[in-house]
XYZ file of C-alpha atoms in Angstrom:
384
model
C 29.248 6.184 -9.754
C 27.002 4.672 -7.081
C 25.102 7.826 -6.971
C 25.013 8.082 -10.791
C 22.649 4.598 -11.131
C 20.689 5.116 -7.903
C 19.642 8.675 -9.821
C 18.899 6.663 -13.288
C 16.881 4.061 -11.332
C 15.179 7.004 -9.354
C 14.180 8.907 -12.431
C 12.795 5.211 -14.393
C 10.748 4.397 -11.043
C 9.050 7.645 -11.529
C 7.840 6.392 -14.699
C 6.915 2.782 -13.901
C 3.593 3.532 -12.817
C 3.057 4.014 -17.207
C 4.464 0.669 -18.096
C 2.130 -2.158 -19.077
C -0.330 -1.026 -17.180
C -2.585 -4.372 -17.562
C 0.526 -5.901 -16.074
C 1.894 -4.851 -12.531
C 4.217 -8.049 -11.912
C 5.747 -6.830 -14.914
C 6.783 -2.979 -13.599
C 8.258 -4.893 -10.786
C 10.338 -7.093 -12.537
C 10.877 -4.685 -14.799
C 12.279 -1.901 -12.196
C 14.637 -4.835 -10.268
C 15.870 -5.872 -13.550
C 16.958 -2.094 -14.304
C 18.496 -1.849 -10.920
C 20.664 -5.314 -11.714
C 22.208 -4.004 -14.914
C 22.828 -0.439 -13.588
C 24.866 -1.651 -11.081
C 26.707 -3.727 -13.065
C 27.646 -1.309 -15.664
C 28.395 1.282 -12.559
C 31.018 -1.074 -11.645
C 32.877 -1.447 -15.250
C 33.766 2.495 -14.759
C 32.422 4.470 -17.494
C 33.009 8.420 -17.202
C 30.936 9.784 -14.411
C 30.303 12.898 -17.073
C 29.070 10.480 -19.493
C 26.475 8.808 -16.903
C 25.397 12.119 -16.023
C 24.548 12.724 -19.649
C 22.620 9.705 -19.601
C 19.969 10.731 -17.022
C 19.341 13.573 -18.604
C 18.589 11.830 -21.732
C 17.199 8.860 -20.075
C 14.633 12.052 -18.329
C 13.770 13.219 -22.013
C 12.936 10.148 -23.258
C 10.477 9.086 -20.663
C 8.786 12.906 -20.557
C 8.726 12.191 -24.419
C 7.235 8.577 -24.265
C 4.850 9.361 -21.417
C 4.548 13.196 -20.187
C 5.811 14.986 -17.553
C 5.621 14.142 -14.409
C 5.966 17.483 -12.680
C 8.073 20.663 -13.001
C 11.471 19.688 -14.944
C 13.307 22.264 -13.017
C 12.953 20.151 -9.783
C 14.943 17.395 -11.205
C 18.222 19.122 -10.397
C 17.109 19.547 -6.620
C 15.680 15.898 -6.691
C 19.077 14.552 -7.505
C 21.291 16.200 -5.277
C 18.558 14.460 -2.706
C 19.513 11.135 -3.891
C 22.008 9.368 -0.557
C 24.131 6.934 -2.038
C 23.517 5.138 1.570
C 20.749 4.173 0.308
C 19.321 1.800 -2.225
C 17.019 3.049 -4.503
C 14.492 0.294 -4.503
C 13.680 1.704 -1.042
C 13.707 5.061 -2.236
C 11.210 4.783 -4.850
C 9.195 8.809 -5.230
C 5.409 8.192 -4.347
C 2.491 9.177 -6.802
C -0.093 10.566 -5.084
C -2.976 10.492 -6.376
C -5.629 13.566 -6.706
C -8.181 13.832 -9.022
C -8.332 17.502 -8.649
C -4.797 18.020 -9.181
C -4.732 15.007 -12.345
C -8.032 17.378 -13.345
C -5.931 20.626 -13.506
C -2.833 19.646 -14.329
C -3.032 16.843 -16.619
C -0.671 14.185 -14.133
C -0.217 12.458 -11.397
C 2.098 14.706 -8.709
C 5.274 13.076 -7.813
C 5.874 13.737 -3.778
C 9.498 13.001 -2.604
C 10.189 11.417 0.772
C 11.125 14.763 1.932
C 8.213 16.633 1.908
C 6.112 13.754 3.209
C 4.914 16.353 6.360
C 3.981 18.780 3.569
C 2.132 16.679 1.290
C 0.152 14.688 3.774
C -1.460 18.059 5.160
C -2.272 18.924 1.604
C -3.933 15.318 0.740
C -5.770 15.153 4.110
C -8.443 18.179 2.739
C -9.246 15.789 0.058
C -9.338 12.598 1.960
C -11.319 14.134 4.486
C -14.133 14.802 1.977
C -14.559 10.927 0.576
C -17.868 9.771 1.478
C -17.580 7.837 5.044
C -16.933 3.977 4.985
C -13.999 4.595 2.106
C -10.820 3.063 2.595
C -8.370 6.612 3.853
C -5.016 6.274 2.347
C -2.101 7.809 4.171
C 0.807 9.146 2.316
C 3.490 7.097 3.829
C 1.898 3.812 2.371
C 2.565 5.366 -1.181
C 5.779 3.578 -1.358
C 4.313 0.309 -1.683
C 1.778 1.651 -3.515
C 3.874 2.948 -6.460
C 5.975 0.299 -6.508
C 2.779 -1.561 -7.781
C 1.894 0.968 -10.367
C -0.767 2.710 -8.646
C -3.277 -0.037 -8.642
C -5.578 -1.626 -6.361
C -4.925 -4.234 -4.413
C -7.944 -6.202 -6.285
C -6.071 -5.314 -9.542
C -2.864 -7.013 -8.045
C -4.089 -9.776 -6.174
C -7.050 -10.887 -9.343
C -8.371 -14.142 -9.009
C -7.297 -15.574 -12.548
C -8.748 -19.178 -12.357
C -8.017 -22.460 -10.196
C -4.629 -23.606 -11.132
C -4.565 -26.832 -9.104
C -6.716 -28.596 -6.636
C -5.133 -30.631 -3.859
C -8.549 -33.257 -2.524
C -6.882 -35.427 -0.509
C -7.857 -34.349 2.797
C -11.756 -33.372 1.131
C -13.781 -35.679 4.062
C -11.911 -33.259 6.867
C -11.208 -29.902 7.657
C -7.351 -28.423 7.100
C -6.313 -26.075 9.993
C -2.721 -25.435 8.466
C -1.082 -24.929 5.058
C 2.289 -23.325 5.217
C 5.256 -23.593 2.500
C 9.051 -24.585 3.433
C 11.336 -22.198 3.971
C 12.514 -20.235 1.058
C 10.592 -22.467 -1.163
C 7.815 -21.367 -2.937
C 7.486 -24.533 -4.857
C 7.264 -27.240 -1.851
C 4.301 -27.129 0.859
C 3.081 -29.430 3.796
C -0.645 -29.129 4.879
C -2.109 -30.999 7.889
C -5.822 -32.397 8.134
C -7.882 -33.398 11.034
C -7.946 -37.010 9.317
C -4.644 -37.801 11.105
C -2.341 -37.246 8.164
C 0.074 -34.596 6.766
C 0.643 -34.102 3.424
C 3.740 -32.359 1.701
C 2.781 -30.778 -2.052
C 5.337 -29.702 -4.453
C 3.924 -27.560 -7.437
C 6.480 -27.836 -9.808
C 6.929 -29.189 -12.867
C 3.373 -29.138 -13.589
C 0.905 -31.024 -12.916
C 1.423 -30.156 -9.467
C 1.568 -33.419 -7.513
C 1.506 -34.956 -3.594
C 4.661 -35.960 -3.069
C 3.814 -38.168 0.189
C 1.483 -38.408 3.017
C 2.869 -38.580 6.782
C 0.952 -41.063 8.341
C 0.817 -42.058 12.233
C -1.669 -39.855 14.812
C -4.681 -41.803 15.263
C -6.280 -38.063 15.738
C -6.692 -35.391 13.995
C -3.328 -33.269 13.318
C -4.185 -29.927 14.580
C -0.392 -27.906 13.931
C 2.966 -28.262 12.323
C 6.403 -26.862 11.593
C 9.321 -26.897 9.425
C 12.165 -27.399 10.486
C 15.026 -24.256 9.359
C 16.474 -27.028 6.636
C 12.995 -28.258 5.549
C 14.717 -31.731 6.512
C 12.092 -32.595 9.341
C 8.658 -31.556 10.369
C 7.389 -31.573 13.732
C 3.366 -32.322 14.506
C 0.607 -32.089 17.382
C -2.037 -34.016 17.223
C -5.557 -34.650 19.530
C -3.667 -37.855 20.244
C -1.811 -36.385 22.624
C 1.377 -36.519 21.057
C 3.615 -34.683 19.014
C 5.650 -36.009 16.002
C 8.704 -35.905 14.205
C 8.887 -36.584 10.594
C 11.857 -36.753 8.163
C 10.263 -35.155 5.142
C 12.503 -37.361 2.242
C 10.887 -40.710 3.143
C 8.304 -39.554 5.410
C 8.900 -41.775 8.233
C 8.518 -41.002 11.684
C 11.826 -40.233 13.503
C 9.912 -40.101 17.332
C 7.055 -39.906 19.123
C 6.707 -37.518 22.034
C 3.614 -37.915 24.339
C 2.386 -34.307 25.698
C 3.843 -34.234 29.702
C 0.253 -33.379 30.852
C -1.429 -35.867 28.887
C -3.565 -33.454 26.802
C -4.657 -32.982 23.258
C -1.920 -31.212 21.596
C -2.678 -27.653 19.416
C -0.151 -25.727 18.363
C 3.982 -26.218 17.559
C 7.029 -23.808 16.743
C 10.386 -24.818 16.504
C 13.264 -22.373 18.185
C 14.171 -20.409 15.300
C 17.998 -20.812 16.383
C 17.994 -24.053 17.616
C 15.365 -26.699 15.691
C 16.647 -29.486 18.109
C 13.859 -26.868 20.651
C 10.466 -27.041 19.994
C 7.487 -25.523 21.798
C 3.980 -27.169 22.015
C 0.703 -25.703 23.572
C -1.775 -28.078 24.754
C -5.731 -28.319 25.909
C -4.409 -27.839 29.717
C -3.218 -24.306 29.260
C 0.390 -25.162 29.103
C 3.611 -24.546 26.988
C 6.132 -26.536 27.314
C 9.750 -25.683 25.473
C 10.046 -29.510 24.291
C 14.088 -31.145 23.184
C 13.266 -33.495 20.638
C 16.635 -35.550 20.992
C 15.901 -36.405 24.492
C 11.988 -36.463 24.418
C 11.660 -34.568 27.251
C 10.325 -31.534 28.599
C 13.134 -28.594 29.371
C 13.271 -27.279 32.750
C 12.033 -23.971 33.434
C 10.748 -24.231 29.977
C 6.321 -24.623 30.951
C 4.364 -22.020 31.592
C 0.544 -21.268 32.086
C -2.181 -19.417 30.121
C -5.459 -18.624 30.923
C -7.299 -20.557 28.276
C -6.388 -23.471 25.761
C -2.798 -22.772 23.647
C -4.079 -22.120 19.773
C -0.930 -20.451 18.414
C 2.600 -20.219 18.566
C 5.211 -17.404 17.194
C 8.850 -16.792 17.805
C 10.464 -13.330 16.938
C 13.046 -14.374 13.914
C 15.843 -14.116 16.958
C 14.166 -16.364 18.978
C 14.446 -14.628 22.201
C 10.549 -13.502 22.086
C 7.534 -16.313 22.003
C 4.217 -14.819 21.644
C 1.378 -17.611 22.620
C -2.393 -17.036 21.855
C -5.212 -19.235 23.754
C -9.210 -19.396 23.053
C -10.001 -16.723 26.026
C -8.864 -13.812 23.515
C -5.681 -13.342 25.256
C -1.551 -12.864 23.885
C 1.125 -13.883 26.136
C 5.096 -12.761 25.444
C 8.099 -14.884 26.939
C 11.367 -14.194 27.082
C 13.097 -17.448 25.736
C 16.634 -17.798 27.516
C 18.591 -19.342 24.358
C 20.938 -20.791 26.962
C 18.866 -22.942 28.749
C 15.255 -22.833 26.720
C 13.702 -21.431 30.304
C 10.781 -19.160 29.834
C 9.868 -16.049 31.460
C 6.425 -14.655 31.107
C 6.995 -11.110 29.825
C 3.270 -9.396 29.137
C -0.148 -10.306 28.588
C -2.591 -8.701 26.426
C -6.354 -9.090 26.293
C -7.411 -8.506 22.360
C -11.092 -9.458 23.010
C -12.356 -11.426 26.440
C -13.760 -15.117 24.919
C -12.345 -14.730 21.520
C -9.752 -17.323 19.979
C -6.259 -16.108 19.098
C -6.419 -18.731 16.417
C -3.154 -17.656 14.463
C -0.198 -15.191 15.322
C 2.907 -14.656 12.791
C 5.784 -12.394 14.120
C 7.693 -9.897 11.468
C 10.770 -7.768 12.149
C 10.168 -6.154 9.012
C 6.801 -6.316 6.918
C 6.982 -3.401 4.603
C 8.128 -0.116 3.747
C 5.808 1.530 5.556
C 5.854 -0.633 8.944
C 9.376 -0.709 9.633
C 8.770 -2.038 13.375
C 8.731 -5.242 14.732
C 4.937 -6.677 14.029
C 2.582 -9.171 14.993
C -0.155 -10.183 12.570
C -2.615 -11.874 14.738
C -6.114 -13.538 13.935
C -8.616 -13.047 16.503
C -12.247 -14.776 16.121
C -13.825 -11.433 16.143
C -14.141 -11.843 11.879
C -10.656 -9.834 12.174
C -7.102 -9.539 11.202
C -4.857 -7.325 14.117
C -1.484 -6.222 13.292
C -0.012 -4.965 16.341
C 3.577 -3.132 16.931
């Protein structure tokens, strides 16, 4: 039966770059909600033979509402393709598209996973031929791209007017906005006026909830905590911060062990009562916020001022960025929070590593562990 729904899903994902096609969120919602009930009905046990029926009807009636998509008699070899193993949502067929081919043909070409060799030797004579400068797709980013209904990424990302603005940190400059964990409704940003704010967007108007007050300098970085319960700060001050974000008072004040202006923080993604802070000296220091104290083993030194902090999502890697262009990795011993300097890589001699974020999975099409990583070089890097 499993196989049954992942093969109706398949065949209405074909299809979904057609729907609304002013509105993309829509074929998105619109594919996940078809995926929710056709599981559910798979498990109240209708007659396989019956289901079977259905995608062939279910077939009809989109080649009837819409067109063809390509030659009907590949629909039987398409299905017996179809691994149960497998969700469909990750599964979705590609559209390629090629204006000769929509020119003869009359449709888009639907490419299957498994001729992705094939089909990107056939698509790189006519990407090969755009006029130089152009933006070269490749055909294993068509996942993604269908998904979206074949539109641009200006299409999906349209500005659509200012829905809120949030002025109370307009005298100073902002260097961090981040939301809470799994909460797209609650955010925190921190301003070189001293102060940290925490936002929550709904119910509208959107509204500051309250302001952390305490560094007498400029707040230059902050984290969540894994509960959203606490925030942790750096400041110019020389010290970082802990806040509880309910009332917004401050739980404890840690001075920096060196005595510099603090830049960056990161909590241990496994253990928030670990933080890490880089500082002006070149230092990081693995910080336990119970005690107040530095750990042992846990410093180590960079080349240049510490701008940015990342942790892999097991926090066992900590990549560190500094203003001499350079990316450190650490081996974080979850036992004792020692460090052990792993690699270093150069991006661009004198340029500030001014942001890195860590993935272990960003999208269909980059599977691998990532860093995104902003480099003062008017760049964004993603690097495997």
């Amino acid at each position: 039966m499993a196989a049954v729904w992942q093969q109706v899903l398949a065949v209405d994902a074909r299809y979904n770059a057609y729907r609304t096609p002013n509105f993309p969120q829509f074929r998105t919602q619109y594919i996940r909600r078809r995926s929710q009930l056709l599981r559910e009905n798979a498990k109240a046990g209708y007659d396989p033979l019956i289901r079977k029926q259905y995608v062939k009807l279910r077939w009809q009636l989109l080649a009837q509402r819409y067109g063809p998509l390509s030659d009907q008699n590949s629909f039987r070899a398409y299905s017996n393709s179809i691994r149960s193993s497998r969700t469909t949502l990750d599964r979705m067929e590609d559209f390629e598209e090629d204006p000769r081919a929509q020119g003869a043909r009359g449709h888009r070409r639907s490419v299957s996973r498994g001729s992705y060799q094939l089909q990107a030797q056939m698509n790189r004579a006519v990407y090969e031929e755009r006029p130089p400068g152009c933006v070269v797709p490749t055909s294993v980013a068509e996942a993604s791209r269908a998904m979206a209904g074949d539109t641009t990424l200006s299409e999906n990302y349209a500005f659509a007017g200012m829905h809120h603005i949030f002025d109370q940190h307009v005298d100073n400059a902002v260097p961090k906005v981040q939301f809470a964990n799994d909460d797209k409704h609650l955010l925190a940003c921190c301003s070189l006026d001293g102060t940290i704010s925490i936002c929550q967007l709904v119910p509208s108007p959107p509204i500051v909830l309250r302001v952390l007050k305490g560094h007498t300098r400029g707040v230059t970085d902050f984290a969540w905590s894994l509960s959203n319960d606490v925030i942790v700060s750096t400041s110019l001050d020389t010290t970082m911060r802990i806040w509880a974000t309910e009332d917004g008072k401050c739980i404890r004040e840690i001075a920096d062990p060196d005595g510099s202006e603090l830049l960056c923080c990161t909590f241990q993604p496994m253990n928030n009562n670990l933080t890490v802070v880089g500082n002006g000296k070149h230092n990081v220091h693995v910080m336990n916020i119970s005690t107040g104290k530095k750990v042992k083993g846990g410093s180590s030194k960079l080349t240049g001022r510490v701008l940015s902090l990342s942790f892999d999502s097991p926090g066992r890697i900590l990549w560190a960025g500094d203003n001499r262009g350079s990316i450190y990795s650490f081996l974080f011993d979850m036992a004792t929070g020692k460090l052990t300097k792993a690699k270093r890589l150069i991006v661009n001699e004198g340029s500030s590593i001014t942001s890195i974020s860590a993935r272990s999975w960003i999208s269909r099409e980059a599977r691998d562990p990532s860093l995104l990583v902003n480099a003062c070089i008017n760049k964004l890097l993603l690097y495997r």
